[in-house]
PDB file of C-alpha atoms in Angstrom:
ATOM      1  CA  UNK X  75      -3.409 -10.414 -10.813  1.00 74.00           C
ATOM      2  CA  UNK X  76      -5.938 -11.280  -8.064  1.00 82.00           C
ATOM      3  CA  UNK X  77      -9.163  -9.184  -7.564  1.00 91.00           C
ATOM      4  CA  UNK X  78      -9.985  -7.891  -4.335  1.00 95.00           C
ATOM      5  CA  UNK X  79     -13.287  -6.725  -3.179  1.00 96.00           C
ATOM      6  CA  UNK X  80     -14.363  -5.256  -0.074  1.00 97.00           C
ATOM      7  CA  UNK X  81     -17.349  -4.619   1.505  1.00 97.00           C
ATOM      8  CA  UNK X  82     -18.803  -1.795   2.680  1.00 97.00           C
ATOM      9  CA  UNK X  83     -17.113   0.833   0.780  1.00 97.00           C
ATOM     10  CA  UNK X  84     -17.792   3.717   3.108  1.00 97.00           C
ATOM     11  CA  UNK X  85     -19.806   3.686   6.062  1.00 97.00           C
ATOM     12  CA  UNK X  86     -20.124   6.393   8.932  1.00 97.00           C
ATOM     13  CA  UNK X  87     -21.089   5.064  12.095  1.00 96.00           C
ATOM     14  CA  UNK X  88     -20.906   6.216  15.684  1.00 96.00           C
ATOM     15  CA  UNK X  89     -18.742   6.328  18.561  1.00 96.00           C
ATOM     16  CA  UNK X  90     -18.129   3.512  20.610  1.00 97.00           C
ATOM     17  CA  UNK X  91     -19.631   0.800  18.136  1.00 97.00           C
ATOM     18  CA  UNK X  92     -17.770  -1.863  15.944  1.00 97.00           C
ATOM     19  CA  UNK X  93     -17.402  -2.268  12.313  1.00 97.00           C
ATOM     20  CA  UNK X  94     -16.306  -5.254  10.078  1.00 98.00           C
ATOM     21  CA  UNK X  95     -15.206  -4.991   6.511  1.00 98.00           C
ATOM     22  CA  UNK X  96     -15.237  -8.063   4.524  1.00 98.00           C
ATOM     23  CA  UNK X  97     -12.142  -8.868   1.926  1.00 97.00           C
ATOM     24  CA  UNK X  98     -13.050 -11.314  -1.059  1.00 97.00           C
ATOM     25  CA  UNK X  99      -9.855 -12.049  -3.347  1.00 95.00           C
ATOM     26  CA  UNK X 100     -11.015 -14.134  -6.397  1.00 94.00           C
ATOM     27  CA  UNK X 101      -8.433 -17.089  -6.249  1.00 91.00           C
ATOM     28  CA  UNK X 102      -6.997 -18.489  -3.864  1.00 91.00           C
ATOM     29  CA  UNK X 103      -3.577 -16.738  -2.531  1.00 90.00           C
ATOM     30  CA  UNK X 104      -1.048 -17.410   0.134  1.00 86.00           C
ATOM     31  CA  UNK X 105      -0.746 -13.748   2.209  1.00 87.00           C
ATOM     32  CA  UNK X 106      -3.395 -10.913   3.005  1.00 93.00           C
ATOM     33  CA  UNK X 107      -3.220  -8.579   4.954  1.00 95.00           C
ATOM     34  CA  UNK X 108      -4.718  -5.411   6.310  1.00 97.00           C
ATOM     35  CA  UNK X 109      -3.294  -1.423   5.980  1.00 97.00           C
ATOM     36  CA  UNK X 110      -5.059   1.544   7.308  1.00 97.00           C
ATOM     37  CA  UNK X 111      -4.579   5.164   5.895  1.00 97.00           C
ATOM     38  CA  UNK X 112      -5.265   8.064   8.009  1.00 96.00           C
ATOM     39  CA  UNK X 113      -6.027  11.136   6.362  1.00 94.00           C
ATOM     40  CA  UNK X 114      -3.127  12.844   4.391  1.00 92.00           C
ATOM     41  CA  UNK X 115      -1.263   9.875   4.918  1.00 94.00           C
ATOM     42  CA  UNK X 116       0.588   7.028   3.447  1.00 94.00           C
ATOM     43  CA  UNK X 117      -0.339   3.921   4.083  1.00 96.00           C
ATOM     44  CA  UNK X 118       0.171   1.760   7.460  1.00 95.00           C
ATOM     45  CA  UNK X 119       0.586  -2.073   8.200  1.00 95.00           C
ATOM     46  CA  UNK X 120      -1.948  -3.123  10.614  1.00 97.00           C
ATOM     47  CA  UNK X 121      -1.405  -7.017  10.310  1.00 95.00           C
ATOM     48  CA  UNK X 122      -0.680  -9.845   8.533  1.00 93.00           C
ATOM     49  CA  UNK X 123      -4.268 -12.127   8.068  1.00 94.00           C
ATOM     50  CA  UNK X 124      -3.072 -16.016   8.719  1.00 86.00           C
ATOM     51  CA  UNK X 125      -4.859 -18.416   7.831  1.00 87.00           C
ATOM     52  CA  UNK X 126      -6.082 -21.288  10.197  1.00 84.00           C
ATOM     53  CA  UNK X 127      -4.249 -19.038  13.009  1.00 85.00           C
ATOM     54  CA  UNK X 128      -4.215 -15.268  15.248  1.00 89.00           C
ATOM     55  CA  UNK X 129      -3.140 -12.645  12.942  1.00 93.00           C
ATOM     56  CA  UNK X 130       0.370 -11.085  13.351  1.00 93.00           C
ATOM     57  CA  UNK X 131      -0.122  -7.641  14.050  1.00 95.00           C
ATOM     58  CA  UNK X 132       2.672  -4.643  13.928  1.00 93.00           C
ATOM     59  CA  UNK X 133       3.421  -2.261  16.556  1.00 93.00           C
ATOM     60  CA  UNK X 134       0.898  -0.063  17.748  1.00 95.00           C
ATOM     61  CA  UNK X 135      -2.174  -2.590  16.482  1.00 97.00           C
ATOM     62  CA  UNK X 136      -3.366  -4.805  18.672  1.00 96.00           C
ATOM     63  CA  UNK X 137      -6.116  -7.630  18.320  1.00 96.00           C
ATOM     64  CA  UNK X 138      -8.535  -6.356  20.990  1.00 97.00           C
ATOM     65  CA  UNK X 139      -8.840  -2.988  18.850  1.00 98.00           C
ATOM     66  CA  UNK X 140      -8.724  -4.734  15.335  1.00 98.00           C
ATOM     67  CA  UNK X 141      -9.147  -8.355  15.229  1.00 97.00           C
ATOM     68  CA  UNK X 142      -9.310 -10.524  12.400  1.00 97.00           C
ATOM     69  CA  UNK X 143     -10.328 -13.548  10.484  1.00 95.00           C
ATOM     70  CA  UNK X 144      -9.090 -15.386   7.587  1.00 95.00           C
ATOM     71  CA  UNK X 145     -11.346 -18.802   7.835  1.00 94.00           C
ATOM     72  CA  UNK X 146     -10.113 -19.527   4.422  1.00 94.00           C
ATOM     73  CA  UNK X 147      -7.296 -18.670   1.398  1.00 93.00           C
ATOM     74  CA  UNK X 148      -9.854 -16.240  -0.360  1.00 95.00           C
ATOM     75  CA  UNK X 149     -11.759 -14.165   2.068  1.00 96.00           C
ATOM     76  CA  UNK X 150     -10.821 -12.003   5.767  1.00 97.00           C
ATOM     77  CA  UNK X 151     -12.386  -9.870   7.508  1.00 97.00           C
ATOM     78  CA  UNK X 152     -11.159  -6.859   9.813  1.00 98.00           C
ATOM     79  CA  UNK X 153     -13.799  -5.245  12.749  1.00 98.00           C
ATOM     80  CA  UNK X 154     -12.519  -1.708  14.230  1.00 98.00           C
ATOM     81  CA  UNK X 155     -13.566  -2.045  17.394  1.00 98.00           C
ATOM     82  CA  UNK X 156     -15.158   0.477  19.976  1.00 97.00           C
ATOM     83  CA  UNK X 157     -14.636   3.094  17.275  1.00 97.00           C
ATOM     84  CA  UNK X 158     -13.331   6.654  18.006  1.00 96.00           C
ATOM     85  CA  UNK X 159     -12.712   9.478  15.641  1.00 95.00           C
ATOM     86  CA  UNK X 160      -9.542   8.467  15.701  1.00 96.00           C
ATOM     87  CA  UNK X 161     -10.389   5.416  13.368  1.00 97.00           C
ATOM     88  CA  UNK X 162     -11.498   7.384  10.680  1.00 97.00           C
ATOM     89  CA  UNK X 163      -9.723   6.587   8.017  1.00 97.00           C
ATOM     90  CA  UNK X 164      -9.591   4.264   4.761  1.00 97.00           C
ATOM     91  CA  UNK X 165      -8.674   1.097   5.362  1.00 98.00           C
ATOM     92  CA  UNK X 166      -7.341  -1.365   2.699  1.00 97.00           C
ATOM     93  CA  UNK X 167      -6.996  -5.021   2.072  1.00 97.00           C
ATOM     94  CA  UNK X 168      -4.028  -6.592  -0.155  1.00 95.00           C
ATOM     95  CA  UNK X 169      -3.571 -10.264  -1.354  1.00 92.00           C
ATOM     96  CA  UNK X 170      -0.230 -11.863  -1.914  1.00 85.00           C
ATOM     97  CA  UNK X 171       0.001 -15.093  -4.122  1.00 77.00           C
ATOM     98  CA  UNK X 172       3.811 -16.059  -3.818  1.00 69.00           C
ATOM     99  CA  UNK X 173       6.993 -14.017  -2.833  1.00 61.00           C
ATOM    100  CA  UNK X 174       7.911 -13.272  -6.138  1.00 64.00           C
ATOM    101  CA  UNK X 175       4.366 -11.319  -6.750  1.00 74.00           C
ATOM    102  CA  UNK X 176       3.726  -8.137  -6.367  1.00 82.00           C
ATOM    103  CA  UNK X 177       0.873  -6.908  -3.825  1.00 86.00           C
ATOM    104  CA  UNK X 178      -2.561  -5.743  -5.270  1.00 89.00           C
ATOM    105  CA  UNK X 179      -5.165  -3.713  -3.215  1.00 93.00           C
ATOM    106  CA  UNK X 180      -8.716  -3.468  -3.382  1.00 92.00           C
ATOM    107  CA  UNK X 181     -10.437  -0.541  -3.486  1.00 95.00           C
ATOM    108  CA  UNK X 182     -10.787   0.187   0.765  1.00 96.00           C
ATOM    109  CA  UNK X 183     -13.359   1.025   2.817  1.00 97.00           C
ATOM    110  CA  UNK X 184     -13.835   5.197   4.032  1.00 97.00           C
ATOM    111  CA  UNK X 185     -14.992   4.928   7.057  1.00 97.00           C
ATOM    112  CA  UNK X 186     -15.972   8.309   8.936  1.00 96.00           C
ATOM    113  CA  UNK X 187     -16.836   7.770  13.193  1.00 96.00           C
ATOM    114  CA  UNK X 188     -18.728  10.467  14.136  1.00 92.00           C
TER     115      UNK X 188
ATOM    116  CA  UNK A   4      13.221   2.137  12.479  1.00 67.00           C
ATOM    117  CA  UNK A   5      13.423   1.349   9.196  1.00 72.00           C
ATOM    118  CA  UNK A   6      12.351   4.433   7.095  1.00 89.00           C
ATOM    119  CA  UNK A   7      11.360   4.627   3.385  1.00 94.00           C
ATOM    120  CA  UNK A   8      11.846   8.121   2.691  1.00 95.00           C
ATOM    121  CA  UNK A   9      10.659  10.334  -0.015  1.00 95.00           C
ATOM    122  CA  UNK A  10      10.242  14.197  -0.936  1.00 87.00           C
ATOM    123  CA  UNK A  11       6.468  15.063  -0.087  1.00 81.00           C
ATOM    124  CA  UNK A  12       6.671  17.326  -3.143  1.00 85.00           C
ATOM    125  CA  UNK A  13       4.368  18.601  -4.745  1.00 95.00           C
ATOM    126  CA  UNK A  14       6.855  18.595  -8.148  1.00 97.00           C
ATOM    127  CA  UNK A  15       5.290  20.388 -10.447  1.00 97.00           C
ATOM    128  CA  UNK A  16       6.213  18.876 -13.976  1.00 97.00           C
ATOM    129  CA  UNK A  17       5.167  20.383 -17.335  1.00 98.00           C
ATOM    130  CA  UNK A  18       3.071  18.090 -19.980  1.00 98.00           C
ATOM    131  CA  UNK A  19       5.153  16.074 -22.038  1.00 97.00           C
ATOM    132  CA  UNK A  20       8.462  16.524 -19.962  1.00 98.00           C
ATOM    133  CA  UNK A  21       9.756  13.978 -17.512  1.00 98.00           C
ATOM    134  CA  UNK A  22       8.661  13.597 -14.037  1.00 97.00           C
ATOM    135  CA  UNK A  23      11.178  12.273 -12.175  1.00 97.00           C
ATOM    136  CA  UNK A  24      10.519  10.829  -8.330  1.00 97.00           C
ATOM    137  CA  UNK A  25      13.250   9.483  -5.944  1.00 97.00           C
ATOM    138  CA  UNK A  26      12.999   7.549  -2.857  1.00 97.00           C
ATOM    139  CA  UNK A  27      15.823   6.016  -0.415  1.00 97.00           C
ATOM    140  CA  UNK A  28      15.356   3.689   2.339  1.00 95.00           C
ATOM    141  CA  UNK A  29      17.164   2.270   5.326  1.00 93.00           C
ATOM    142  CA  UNK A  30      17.311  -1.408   5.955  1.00 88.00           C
ATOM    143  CA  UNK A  31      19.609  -3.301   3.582  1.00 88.00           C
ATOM    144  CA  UNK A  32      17.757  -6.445   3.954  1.00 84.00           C
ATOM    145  CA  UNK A  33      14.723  -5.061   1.424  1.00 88.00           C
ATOM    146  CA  UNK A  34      14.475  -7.269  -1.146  1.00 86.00           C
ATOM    147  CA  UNK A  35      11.866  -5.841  -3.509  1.00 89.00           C
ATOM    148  CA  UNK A  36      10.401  -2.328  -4.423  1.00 93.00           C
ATOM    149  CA  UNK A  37       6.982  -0.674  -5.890  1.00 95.00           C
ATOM    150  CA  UNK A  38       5.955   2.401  -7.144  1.00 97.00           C
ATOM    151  CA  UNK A  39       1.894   2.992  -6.633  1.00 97.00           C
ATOM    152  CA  UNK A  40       0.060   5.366  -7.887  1.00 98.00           C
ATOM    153  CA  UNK A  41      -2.933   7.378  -6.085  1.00 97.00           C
ATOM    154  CA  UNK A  42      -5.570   9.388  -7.199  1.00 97.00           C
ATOM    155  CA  UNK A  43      -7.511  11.308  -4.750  1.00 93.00           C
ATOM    156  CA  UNK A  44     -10.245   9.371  -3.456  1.00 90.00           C
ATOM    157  CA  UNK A  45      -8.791   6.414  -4.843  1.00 93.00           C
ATOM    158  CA  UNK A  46      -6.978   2.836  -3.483  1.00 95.00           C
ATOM    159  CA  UNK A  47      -3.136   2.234  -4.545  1.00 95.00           C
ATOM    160  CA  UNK A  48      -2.843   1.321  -7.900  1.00 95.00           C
ATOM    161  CA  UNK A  49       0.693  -0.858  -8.991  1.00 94.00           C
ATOM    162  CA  UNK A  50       2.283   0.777 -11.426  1.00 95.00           C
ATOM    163  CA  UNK A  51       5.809  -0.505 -11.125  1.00 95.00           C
ATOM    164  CA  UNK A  52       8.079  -2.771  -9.339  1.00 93.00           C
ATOM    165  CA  UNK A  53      11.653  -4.000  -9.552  1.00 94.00           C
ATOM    166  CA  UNK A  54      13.569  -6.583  -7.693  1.00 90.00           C
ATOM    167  CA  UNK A  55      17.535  -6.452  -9.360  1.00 92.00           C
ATOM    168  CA  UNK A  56      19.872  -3.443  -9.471  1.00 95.00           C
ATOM    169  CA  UNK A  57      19.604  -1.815 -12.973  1.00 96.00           C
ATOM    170  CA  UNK A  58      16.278  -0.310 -14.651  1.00 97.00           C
ATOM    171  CA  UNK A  59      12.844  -1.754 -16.191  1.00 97.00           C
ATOM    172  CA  UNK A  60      10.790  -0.538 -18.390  1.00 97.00           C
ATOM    173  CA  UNK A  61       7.151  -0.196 -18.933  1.00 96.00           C
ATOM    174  CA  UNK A  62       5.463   2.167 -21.495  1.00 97.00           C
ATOM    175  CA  UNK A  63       6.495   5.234 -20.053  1.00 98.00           C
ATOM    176  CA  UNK A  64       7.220   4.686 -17.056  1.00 98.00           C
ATOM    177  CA  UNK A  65      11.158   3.525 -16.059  1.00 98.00           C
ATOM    178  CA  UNK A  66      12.148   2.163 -12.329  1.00 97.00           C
ATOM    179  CA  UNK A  67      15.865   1.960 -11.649  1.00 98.00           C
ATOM    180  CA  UNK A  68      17.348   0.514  -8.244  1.00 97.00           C
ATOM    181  CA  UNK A  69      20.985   0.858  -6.685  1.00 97.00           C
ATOM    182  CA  UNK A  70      21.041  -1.042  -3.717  1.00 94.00           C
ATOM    183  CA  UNK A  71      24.278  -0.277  -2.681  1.00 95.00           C
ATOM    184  CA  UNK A  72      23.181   3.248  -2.472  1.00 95.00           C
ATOM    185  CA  UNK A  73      20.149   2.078  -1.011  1.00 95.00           C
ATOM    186  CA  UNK A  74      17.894   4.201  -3.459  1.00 95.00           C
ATOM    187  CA  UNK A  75      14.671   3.579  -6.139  1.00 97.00           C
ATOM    188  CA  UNK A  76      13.593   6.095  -8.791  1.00 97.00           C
ATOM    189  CA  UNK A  77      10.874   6.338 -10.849  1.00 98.00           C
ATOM    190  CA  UNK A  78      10.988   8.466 -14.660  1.00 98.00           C
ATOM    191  CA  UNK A  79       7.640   9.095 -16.179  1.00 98.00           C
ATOM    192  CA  UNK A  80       8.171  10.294 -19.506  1.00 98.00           C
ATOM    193  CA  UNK A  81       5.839  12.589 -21.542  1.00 98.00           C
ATOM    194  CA  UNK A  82       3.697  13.383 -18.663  1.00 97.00           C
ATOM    195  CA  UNK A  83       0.241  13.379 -19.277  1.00 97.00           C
ATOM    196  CA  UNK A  84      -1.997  15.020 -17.506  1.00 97.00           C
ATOM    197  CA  UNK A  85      -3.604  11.847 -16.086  1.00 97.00           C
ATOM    198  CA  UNK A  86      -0.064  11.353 -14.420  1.00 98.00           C
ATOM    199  CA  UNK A  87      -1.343  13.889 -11.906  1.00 97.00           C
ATOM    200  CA  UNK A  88      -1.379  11.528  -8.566  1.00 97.00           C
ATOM    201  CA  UNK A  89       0.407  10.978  -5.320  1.00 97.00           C
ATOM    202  CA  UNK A  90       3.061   8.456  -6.026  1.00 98.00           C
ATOM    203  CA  UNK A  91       3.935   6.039  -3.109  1.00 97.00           C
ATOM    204  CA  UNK A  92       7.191   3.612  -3.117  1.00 97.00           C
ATOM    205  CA  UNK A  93       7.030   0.872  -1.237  1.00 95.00           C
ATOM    206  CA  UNK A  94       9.415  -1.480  -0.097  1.00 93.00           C
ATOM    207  CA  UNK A  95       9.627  -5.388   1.600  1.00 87.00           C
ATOM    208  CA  UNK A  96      12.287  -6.674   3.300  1.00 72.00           C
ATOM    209  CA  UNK A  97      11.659 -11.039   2.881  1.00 62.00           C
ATOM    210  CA  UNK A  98      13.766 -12.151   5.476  1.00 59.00           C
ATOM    211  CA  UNK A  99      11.975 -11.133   8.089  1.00 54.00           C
ATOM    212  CA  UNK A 100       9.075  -9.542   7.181  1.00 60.00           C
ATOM    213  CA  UNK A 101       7.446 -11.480   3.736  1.00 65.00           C
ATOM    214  CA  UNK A 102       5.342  -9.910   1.739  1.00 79.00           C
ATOM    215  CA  UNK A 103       5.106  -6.424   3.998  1.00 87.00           C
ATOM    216  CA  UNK A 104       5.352  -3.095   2.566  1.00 90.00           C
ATOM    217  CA  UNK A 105       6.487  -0.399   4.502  1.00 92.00           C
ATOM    218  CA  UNK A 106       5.529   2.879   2.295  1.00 95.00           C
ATOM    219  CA  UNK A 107       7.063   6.120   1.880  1.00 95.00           C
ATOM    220  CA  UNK A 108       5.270   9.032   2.778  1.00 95.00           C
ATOM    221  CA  UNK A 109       4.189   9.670  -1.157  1.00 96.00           C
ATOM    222  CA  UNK A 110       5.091  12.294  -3.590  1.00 97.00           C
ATOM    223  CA  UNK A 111       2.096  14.342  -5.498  1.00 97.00           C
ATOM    224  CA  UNK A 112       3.280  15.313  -8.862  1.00 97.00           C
ATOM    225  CA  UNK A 113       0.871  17.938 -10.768  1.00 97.00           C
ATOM    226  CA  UNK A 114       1.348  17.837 -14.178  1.00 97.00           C
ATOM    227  CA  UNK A 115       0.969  21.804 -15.984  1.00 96.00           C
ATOM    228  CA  UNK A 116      -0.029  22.523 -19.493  1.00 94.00           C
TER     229      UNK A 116
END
């Protein structure tokens, strides 16, 4: 299965700023996409990273809040933007290679707004 | 809405017995199903996953899926206490939504000596 890395970890940062965590998968796969997971909950679809295109996002994400990048099969990127305390929670990347595969995550980024 | 449901738990589940974890969901259409693990602190880990109607295998863990009954279980066997962990299903629906997951809410099992 695919590795995925992701970068920073953990940050805390403050109110009204933006934050972008990087995703590195370690071959080349066909989906990624992006999950966030508030505290005490289960995980939550934010989007689907395309690549060479906009990201399809699910209800109740949109791109001025959370947009993303995926310049290339391996790698995409995520910013929270104008972060609240609201947005603290861990937020997680996954890599798909076909249909058939199952998903893998890395190991998410805590991120705490104070 | 399509729902993935599961009991929040926590089951409590005594070393070396069988911990045994259901989870139903709603839309028909899903095509393919996953059990993660979580540790506190910790990203999902895959653990288990199961496309056709029947059971599978692995070590000690066994997934079994009836989709006309529209449900997905999960036996550990000989729980150890390293089995202690929320465990999430997940499930994707390919005709209309590749590759997404749309996860239950989790059940924490705590495993007691």
């Amino acid at each position: 299965s695919a590795v995925i890395s992701q970068k920073p970890s953990r940050d805390i940062c403050q109110r009204g700023t933006s934050l972008t965590i990087q995703c590195q998968v370690d071959s080349q796969v066909t989906m990624m996409f992006w999950y966030r997971q508030q505290p005490g909950q289960s995980l939550t679809l934010i989007a689907t990273a395309n690549q060479g295109s906009e990201a399809t996002y699910e209800s109740g994400f949109v791109i001025d809040k959370f947009p993303i990048s995926r310049p290339n099969l391996t790698f995409s990127t995520l910013t929270v933007s104008n972060m609240s305390p609201e947005d603290s929670s861990i937020y997680l990347c996954s890599a798909l290679g076909s249909s058939n595969q199952p998903q893998h995550f890395g190991d998410g980024t805590r991120l705490s707004i104070l | 809405q399509k729902e993935v449901e599961q009991n929040s738990g926590p089951l409590s589940v005594p070393e070396g017995a069988i911990a045994s974890l259901n989870c139903t969901y709603s839309d028909r259409g899903s095509q393919s199903f996953f059990w993660y693990r979580q540790y506190s602190g910790k990203s999902p880990e895959l653990i288990m996953f199961i496309y056709s109607n029947g059971d599978k295998e692995d070590g000690r863990f066994t997934a079994q899926l009836n989709k006309a009954s529209q449900y997905v279980s999960l036996l550990i066997r000989a729980s150890q206490p390293s089995d202690a962990a929320t465990y999430r299903c997940a499930v994707t629906a390919t005709t209309d939504s590749w590759g997404k997951l749309q996860f239950g809410a989790g059940t924490q099992v705590v495993v007691t000596p």
